mmCIF file of C-alpha atoms and ligand atoms in Angstrom:
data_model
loop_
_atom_site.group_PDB
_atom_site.id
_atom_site.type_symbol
_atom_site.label_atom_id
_atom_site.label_comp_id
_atom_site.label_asym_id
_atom_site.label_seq_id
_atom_site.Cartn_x
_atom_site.Cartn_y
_atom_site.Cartn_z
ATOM 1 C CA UNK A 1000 20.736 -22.869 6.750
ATOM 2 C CA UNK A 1001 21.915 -21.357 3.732
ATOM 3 C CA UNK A 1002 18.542 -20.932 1.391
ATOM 4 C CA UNK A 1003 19.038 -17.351 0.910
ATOM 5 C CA UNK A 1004 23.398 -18.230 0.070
ATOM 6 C CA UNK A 1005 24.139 -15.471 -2.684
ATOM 7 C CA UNK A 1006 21.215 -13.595 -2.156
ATOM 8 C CA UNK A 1007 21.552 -9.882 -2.198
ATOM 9 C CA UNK A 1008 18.514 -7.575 -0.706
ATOM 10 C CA UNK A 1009 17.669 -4.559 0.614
ATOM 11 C CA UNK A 1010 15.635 -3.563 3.756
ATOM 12 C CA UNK A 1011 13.688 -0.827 4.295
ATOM 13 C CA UNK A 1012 12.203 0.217 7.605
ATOM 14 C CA UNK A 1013 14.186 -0.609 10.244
ATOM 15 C CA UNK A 1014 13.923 1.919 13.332
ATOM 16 C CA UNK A 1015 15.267 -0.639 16.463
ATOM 17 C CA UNK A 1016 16.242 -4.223 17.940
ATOM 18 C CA UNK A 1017 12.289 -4.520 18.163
ATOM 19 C CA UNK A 1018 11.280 -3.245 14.204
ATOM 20 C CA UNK A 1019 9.815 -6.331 12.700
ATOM 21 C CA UNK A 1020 12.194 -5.872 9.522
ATOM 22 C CA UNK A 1021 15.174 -6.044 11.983
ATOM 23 C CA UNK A 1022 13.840 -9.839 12.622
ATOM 24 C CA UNK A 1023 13.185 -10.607 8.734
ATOM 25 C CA UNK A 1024 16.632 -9.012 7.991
ATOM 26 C CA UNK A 1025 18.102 -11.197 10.938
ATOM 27 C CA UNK A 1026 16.530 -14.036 9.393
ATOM 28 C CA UNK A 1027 17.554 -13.250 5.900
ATOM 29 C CA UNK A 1028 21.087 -13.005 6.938
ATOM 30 C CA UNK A 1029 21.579 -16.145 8.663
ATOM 31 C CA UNK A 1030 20.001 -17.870 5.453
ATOM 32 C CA UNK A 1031 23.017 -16.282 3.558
ATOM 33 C CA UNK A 1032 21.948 -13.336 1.929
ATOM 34 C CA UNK A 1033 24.001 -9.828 1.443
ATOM 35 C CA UNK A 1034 21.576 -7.274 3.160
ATOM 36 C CA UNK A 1035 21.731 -3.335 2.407
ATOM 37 C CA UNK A 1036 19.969 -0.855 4.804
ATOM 38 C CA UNK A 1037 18.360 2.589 4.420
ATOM 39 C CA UNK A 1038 16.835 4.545 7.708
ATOM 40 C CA UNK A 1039 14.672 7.615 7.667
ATOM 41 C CA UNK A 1040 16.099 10.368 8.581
ATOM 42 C CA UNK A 1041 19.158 11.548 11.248
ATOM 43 C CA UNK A 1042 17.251 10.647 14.147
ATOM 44 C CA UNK A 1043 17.424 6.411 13.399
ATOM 45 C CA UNK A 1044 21.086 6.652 11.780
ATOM 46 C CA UNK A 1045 22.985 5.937 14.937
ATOM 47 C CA UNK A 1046 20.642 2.785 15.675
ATOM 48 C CA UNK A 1047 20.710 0.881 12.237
ATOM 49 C CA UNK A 1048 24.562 1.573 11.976
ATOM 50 C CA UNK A 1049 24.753 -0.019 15.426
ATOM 51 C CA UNK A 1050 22.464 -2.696 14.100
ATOM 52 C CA UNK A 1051 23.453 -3.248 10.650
ATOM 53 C CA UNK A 1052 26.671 -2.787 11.507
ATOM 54 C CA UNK A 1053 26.983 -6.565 13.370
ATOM 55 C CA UNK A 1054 26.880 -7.757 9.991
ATOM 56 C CA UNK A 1055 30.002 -6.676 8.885
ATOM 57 C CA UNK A 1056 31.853 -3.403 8.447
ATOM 58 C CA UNK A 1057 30.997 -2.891 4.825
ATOM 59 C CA UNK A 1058 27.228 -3.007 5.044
ATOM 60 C CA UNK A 1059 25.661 -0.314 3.167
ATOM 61 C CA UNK A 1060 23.426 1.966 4.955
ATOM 62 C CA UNK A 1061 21.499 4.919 3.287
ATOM 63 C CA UNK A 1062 19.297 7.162 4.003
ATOM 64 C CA UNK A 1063 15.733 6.955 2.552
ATOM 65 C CA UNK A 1064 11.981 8.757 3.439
ATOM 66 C CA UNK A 1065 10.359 6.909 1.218
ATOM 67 C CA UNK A 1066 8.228 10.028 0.068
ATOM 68 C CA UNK A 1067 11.506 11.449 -1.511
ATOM 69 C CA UNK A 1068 11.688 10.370 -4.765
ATOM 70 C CA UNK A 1069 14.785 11.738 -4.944
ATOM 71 C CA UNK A 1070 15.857 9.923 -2.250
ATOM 72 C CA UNK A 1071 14.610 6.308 -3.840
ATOM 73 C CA UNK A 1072 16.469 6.869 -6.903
ATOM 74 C CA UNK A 1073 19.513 7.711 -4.640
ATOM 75 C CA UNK A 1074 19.163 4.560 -3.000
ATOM 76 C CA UNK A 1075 19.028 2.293 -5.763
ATOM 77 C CA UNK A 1076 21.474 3.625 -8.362
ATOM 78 C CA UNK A 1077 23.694 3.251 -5.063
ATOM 79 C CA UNK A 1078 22.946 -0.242 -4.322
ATOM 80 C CA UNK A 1079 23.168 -0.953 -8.053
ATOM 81 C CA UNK A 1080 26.210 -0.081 -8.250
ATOM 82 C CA UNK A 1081 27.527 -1.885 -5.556
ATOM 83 C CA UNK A 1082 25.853 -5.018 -5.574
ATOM 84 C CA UNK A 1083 25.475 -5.192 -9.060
ATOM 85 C CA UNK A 1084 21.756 -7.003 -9.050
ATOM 86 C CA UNK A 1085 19.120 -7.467 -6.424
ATOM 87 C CA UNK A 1086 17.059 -10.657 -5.099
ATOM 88 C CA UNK A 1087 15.072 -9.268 -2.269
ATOM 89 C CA UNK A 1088 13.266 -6.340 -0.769
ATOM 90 C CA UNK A 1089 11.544 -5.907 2.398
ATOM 91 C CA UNK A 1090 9.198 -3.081 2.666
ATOM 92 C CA UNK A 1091 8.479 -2.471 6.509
ATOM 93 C CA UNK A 1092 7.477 0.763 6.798
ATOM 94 C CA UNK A 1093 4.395 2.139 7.661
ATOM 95 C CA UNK A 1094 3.153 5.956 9.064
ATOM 96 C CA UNK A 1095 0.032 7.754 10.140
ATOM 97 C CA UNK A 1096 -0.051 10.853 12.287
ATOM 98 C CA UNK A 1097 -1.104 9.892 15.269
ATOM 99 C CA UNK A 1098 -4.170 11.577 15.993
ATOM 100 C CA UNK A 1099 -5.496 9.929 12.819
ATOM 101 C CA UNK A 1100 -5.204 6.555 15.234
ATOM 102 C CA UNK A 1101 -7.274 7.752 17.988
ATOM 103 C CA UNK A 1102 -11.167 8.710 17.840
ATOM 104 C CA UNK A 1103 -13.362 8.105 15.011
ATOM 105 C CA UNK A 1104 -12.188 7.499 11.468
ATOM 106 C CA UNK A 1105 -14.925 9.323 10.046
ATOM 107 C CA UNK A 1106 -12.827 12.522 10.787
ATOM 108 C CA UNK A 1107 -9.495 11.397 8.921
ATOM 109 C CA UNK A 1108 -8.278 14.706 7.687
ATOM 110 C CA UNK A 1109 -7.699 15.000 4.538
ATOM 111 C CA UNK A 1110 -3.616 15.762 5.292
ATOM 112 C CA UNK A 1111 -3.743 12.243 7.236
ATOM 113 C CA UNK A 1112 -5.188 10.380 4.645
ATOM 114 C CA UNK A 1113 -2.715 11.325 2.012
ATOM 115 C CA UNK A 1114 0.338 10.912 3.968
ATOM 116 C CA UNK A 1115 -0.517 7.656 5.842
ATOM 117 C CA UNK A 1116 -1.099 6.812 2.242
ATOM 118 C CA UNK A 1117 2.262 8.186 0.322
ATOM 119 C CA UNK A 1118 4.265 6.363 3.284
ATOM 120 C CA UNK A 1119 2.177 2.980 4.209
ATOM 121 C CA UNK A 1120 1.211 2.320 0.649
ATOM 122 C CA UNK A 1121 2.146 4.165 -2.583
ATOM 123 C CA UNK A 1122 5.868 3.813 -1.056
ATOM 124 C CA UNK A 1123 5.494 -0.295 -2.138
ATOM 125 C CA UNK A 1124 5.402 0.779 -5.705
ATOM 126 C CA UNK A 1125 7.796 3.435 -5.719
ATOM 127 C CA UNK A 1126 10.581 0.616 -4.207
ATOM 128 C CA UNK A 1127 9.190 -2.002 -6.736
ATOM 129 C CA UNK A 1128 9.964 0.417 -9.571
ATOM 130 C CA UNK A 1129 13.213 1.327 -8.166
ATOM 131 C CA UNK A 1130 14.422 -2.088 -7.511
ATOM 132 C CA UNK A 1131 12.963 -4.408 -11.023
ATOM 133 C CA UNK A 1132 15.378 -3.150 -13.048
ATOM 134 C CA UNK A 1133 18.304 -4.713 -11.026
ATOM 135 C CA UNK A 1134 16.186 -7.992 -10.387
ATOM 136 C CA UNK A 1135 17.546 -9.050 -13.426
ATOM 137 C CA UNK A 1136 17.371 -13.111 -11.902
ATOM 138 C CA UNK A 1137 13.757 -12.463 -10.597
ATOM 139 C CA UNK A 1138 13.438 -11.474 -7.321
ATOM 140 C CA UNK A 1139 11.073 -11.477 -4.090
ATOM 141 C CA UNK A 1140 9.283 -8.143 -2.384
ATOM 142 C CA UNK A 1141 8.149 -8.979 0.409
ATOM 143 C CA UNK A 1142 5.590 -6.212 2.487
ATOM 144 C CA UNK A 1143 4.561 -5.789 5.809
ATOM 145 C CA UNK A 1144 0.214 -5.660 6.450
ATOM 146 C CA UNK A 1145 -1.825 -6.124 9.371
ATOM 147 C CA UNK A 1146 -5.685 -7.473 9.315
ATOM 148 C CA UNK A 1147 -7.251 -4.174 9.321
ATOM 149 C CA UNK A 1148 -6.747 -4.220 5.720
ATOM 150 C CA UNK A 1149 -9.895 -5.817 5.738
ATOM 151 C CA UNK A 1150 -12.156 -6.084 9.153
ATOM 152 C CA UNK A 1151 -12.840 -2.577 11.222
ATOM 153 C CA UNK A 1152 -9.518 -2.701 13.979
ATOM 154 C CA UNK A 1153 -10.954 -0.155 16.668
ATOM 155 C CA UNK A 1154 -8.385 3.137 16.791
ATOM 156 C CA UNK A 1155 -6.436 1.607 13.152
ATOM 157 C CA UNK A 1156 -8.459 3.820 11.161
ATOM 158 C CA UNK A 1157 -6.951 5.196 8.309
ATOM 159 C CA UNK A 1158 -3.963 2.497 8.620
ATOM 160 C CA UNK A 1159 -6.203 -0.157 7.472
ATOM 161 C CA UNK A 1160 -7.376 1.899 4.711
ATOM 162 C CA UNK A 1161 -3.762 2.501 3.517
ATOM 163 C CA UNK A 1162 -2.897 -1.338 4.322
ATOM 164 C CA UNK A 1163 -6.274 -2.243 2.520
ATOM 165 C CA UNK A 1164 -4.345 -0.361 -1.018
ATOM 166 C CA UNK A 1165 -1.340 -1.721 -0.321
ATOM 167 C CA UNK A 1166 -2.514 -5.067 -0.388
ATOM 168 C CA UNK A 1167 -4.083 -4.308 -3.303
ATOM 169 C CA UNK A 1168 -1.103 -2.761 -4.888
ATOM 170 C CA UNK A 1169 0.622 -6.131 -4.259
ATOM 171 C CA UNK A 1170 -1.636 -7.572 -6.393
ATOM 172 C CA UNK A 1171 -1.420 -5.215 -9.198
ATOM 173 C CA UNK A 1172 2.705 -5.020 -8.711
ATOM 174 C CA UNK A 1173 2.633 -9.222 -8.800
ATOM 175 C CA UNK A 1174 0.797 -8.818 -12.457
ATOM 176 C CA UNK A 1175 2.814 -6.577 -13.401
ATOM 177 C CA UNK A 1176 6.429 -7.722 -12.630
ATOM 178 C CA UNK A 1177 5.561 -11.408 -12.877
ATOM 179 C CA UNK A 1178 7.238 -12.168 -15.987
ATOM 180 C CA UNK A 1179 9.946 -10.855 -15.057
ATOM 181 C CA UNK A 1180 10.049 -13.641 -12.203
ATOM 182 C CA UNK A 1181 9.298 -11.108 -9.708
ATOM 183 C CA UNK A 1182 7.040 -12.141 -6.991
ATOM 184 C CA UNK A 1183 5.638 -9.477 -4.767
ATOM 185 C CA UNK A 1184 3.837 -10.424 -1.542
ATOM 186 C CA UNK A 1185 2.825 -9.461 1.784
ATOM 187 C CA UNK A 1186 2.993 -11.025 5.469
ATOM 188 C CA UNK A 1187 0.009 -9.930 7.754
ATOM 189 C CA UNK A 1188 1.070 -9.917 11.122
ATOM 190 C CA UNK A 1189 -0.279 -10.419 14.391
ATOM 191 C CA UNK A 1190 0.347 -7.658 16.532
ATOM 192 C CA UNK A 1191 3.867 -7.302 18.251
ATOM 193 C CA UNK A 1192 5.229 -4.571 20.467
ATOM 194 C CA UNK A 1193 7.282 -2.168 18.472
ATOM 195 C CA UNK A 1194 7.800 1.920 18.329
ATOM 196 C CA UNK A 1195 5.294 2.155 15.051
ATOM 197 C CA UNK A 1196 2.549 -0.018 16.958
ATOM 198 C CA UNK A 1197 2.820 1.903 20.142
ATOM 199 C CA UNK A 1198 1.437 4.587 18.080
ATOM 200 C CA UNK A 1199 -1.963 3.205 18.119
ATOM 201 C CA UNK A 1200 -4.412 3.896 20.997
ATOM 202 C CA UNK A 1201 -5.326 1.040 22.902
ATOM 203 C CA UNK A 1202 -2.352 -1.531 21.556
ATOM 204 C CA UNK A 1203 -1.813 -3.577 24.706
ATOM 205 C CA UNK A 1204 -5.153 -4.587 24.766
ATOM 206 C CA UNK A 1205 -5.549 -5.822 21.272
ATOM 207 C CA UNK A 1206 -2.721 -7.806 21.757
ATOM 208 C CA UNK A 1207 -4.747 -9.402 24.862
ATOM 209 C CA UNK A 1208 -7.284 -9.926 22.888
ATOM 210 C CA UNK A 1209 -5.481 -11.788 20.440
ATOM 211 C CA UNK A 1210 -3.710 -13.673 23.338
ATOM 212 C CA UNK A 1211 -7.705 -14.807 24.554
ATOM 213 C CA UNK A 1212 -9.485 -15.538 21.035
ATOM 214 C CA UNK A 1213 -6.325 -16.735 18.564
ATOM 215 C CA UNK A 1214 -6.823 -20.852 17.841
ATOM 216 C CA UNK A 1215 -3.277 -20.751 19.092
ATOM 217 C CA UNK A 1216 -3.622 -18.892 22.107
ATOM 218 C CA UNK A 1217 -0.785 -16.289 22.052
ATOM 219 C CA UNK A 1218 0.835 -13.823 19.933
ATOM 220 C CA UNK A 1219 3.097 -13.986 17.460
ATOM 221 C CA UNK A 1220 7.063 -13.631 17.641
ATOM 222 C CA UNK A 1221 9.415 -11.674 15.598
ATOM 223 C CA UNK A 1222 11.692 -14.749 14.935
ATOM 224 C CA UNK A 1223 8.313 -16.314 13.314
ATOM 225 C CA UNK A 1224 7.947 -13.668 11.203
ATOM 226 C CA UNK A 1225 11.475 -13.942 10.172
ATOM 227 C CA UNK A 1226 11.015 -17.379 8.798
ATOM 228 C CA UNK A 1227 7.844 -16.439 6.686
ATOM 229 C CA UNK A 1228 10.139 -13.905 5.244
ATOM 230 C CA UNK A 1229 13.165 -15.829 4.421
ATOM 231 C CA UNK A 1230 10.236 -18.776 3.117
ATOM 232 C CA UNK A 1231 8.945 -16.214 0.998
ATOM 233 C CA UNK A 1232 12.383 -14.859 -0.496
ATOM 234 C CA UNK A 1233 13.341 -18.217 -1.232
ATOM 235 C CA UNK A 1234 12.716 -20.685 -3.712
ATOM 236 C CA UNK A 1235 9.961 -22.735 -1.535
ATOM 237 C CA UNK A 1236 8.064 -20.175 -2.759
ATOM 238 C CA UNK A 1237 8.811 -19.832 -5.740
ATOM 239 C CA UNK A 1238 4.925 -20.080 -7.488
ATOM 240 C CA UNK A 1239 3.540 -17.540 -5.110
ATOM 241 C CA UNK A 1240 2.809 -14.097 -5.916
ATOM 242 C CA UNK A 1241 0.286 -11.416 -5.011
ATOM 243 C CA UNK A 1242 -0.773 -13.205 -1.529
ATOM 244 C CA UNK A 1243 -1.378 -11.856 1.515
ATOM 245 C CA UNK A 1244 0.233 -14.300 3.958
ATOM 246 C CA UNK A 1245 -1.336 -14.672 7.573
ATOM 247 C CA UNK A 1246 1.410 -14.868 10.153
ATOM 248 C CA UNK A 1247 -1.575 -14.246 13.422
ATOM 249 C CA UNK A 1248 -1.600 -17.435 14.951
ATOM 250 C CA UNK A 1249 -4.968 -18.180 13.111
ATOM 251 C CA UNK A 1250 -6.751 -14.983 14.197
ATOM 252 C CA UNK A 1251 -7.756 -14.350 10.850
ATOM 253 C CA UNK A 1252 -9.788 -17.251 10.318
ATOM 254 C CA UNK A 1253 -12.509 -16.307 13.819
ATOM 255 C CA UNK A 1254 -15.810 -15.332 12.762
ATOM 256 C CA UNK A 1255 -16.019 -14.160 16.845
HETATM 257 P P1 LIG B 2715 8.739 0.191 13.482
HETATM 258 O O1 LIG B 2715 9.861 -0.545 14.073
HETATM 259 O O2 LIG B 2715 8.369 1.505 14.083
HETATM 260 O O3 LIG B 2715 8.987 0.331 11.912
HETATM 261 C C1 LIG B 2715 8.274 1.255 11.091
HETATM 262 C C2 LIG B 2715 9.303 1.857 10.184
HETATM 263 O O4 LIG B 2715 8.700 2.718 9.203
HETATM 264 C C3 LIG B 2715 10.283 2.731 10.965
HETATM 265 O O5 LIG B 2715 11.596 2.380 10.607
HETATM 266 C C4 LIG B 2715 9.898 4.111 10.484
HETATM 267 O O6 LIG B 2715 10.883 5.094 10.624
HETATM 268 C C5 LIG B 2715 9.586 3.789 9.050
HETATM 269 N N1 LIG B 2715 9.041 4.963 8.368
HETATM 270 C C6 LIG B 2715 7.979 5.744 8.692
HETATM 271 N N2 LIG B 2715 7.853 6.746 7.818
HETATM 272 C C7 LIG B 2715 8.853 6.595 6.906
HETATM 273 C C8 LIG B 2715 9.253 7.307 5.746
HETATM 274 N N3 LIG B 2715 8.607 8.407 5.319
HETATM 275 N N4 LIG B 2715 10.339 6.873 5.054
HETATM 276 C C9 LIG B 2715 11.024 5.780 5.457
HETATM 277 N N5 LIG B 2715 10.687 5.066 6.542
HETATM 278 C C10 LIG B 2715 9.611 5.476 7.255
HETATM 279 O O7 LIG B 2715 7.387 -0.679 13.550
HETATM 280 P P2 LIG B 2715 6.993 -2.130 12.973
HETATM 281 O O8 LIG B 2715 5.832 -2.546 13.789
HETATM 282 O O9 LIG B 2715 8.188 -2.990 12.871
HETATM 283 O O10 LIG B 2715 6.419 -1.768 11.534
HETATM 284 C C11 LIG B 2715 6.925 -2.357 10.341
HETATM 285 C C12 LIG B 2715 5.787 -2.705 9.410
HETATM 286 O O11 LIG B 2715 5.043 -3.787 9.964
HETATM 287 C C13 LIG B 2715 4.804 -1.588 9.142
HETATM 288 O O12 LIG B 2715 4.379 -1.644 7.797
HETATM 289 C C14 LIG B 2715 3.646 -1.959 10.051
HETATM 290 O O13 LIG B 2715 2.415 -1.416 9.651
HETATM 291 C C15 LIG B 2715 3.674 -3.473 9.883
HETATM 292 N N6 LIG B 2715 2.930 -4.241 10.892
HETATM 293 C C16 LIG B 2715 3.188 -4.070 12.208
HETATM 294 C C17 LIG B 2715 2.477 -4.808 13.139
HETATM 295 C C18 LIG B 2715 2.722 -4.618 14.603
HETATM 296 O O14 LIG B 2715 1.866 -5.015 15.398
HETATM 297 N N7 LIG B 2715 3.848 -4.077 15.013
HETATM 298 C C19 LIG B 2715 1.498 -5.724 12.710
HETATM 299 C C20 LIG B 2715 1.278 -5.886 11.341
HETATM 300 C C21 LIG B 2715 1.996 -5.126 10.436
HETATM 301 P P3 LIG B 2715 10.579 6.261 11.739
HETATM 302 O O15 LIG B 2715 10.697 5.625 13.075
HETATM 303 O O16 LIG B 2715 11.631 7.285 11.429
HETATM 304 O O17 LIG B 2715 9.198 6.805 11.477
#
């Protein structure tokens, strides 16, 4: 398995063993590819050091809120340097405050609304302006969305309205940065148990429900997702751009 060999990426949004870029980055680096890391914050430090750090000593880890634009330019002219050029980069991060993900959305404050959208979506084109210049051979971004995007997900709320412009700033972003062989692209995912998702009222049952009315009868796993993403950042994929991939176990496709 060496379709990402010579690859170098970066990863943003790992918080634990269970964050769903922890299994693409996994994934990624057992295909061969050179993998930085940033975390948000003191708080996760300790965790993706412990993580990252299984992949060798000199990983690079930095730290990056991704509504810092400060911190973004940090991150890259740092990775620059070091790796010299970039291939890949996972967006995985996502926030709301939380009671914007219980109740009704109809009383999103105004406060929520901006921030779930600086974090969960204007972030993606921060990073892709960041990282093109370095993607000097082309390169994959690869972003994290969930169905409420586009049907009502009781208690998502303003998270589908963020994921709903981030899916459409992967479109725009694909235009954009397509000749220059950059493909930008997201992976909607089934539900699966991690910190961000535990966030949102009533999780456990929706992923029951997907269990009960997905054509494959369960839920998805985190090495799955991990494959789309290495498929995507290689050169299988090399003609796609702008898509929204579903990785549900068919859920998307039920009318009810
Ligand atoms: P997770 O492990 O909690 O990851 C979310 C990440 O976003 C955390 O590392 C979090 O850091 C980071 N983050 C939040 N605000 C940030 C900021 N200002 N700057 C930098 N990082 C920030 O949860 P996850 O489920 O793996 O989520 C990853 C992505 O998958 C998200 O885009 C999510 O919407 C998407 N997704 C998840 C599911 C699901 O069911 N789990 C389904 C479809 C799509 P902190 O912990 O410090 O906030």
């Amino acid at each position: 398995m060496s379709q990402l060999a010579g690859k170098l990426g970066i990863v943003f949004g790992v918080a634990n063993k269970r964050s769903i870029a922890w299994a693409i980055a996994q994934a990624w680096h057992r295909a061969g590819a050179r993998l930085a890391f940033t975390y948000q914050g003191e708080r996760l430090k300790e965790n993706v050091e412990e993580l990252a750090g299984t992949f060798g000593a000199d990983t690079i880890i930095l730290p990056c809120d991704v509504t810092k634009d400060d911190e973004i330019a940090r991150v890259f002219a740092e990775v620059g340097a070091k790796f010299g050029k970039l291939n890949l980069l996972l967006h995985s991060v996502a926030f709301a405050p939380k009671d914007a993900l219980e109740g009704e959305f109809v009383n999103t404050s105004r406060e929520a609304f901006r921030v779930a959208h600086d974090v969960s979506a204007y972030s993606l084109v921060a990073l892709a302006r960041g990282a093109a210049p370095f993607m000097t051979d082309g390169g994959s971004i690869v972003a994290m969305t969930y169905y409420g995007a586009e049907k009502v997900v009781p208690h998502y709320n303003v998270m589908g309205v963020a994921k709903a412009a981030l899916e459409a700033s992967t479109r725009y972003l694909a235009y954009d940065l397509g000749p220059r062989k950059i493909r930008v692209n997201c992976i909607s995912a089934g539900p699966v148990n991690t910190l961000a998702a535990r966030g949102i009222a009533g999780f456990t049952d929706m992923l029951k429900h997907y269990e009960a009315h997905a054509p494959l009868k369960r839920n998805v796993l985190p090495d799955e997702l991990g494959a789309t993403g290495t498929f995507l950042a290689s050169d299988g994929a090399a003609a796609i751009t702008g898509q929204v991939l579903y990785v549900d176990c068919g859920y998307q496709i039920m009318g009810m």
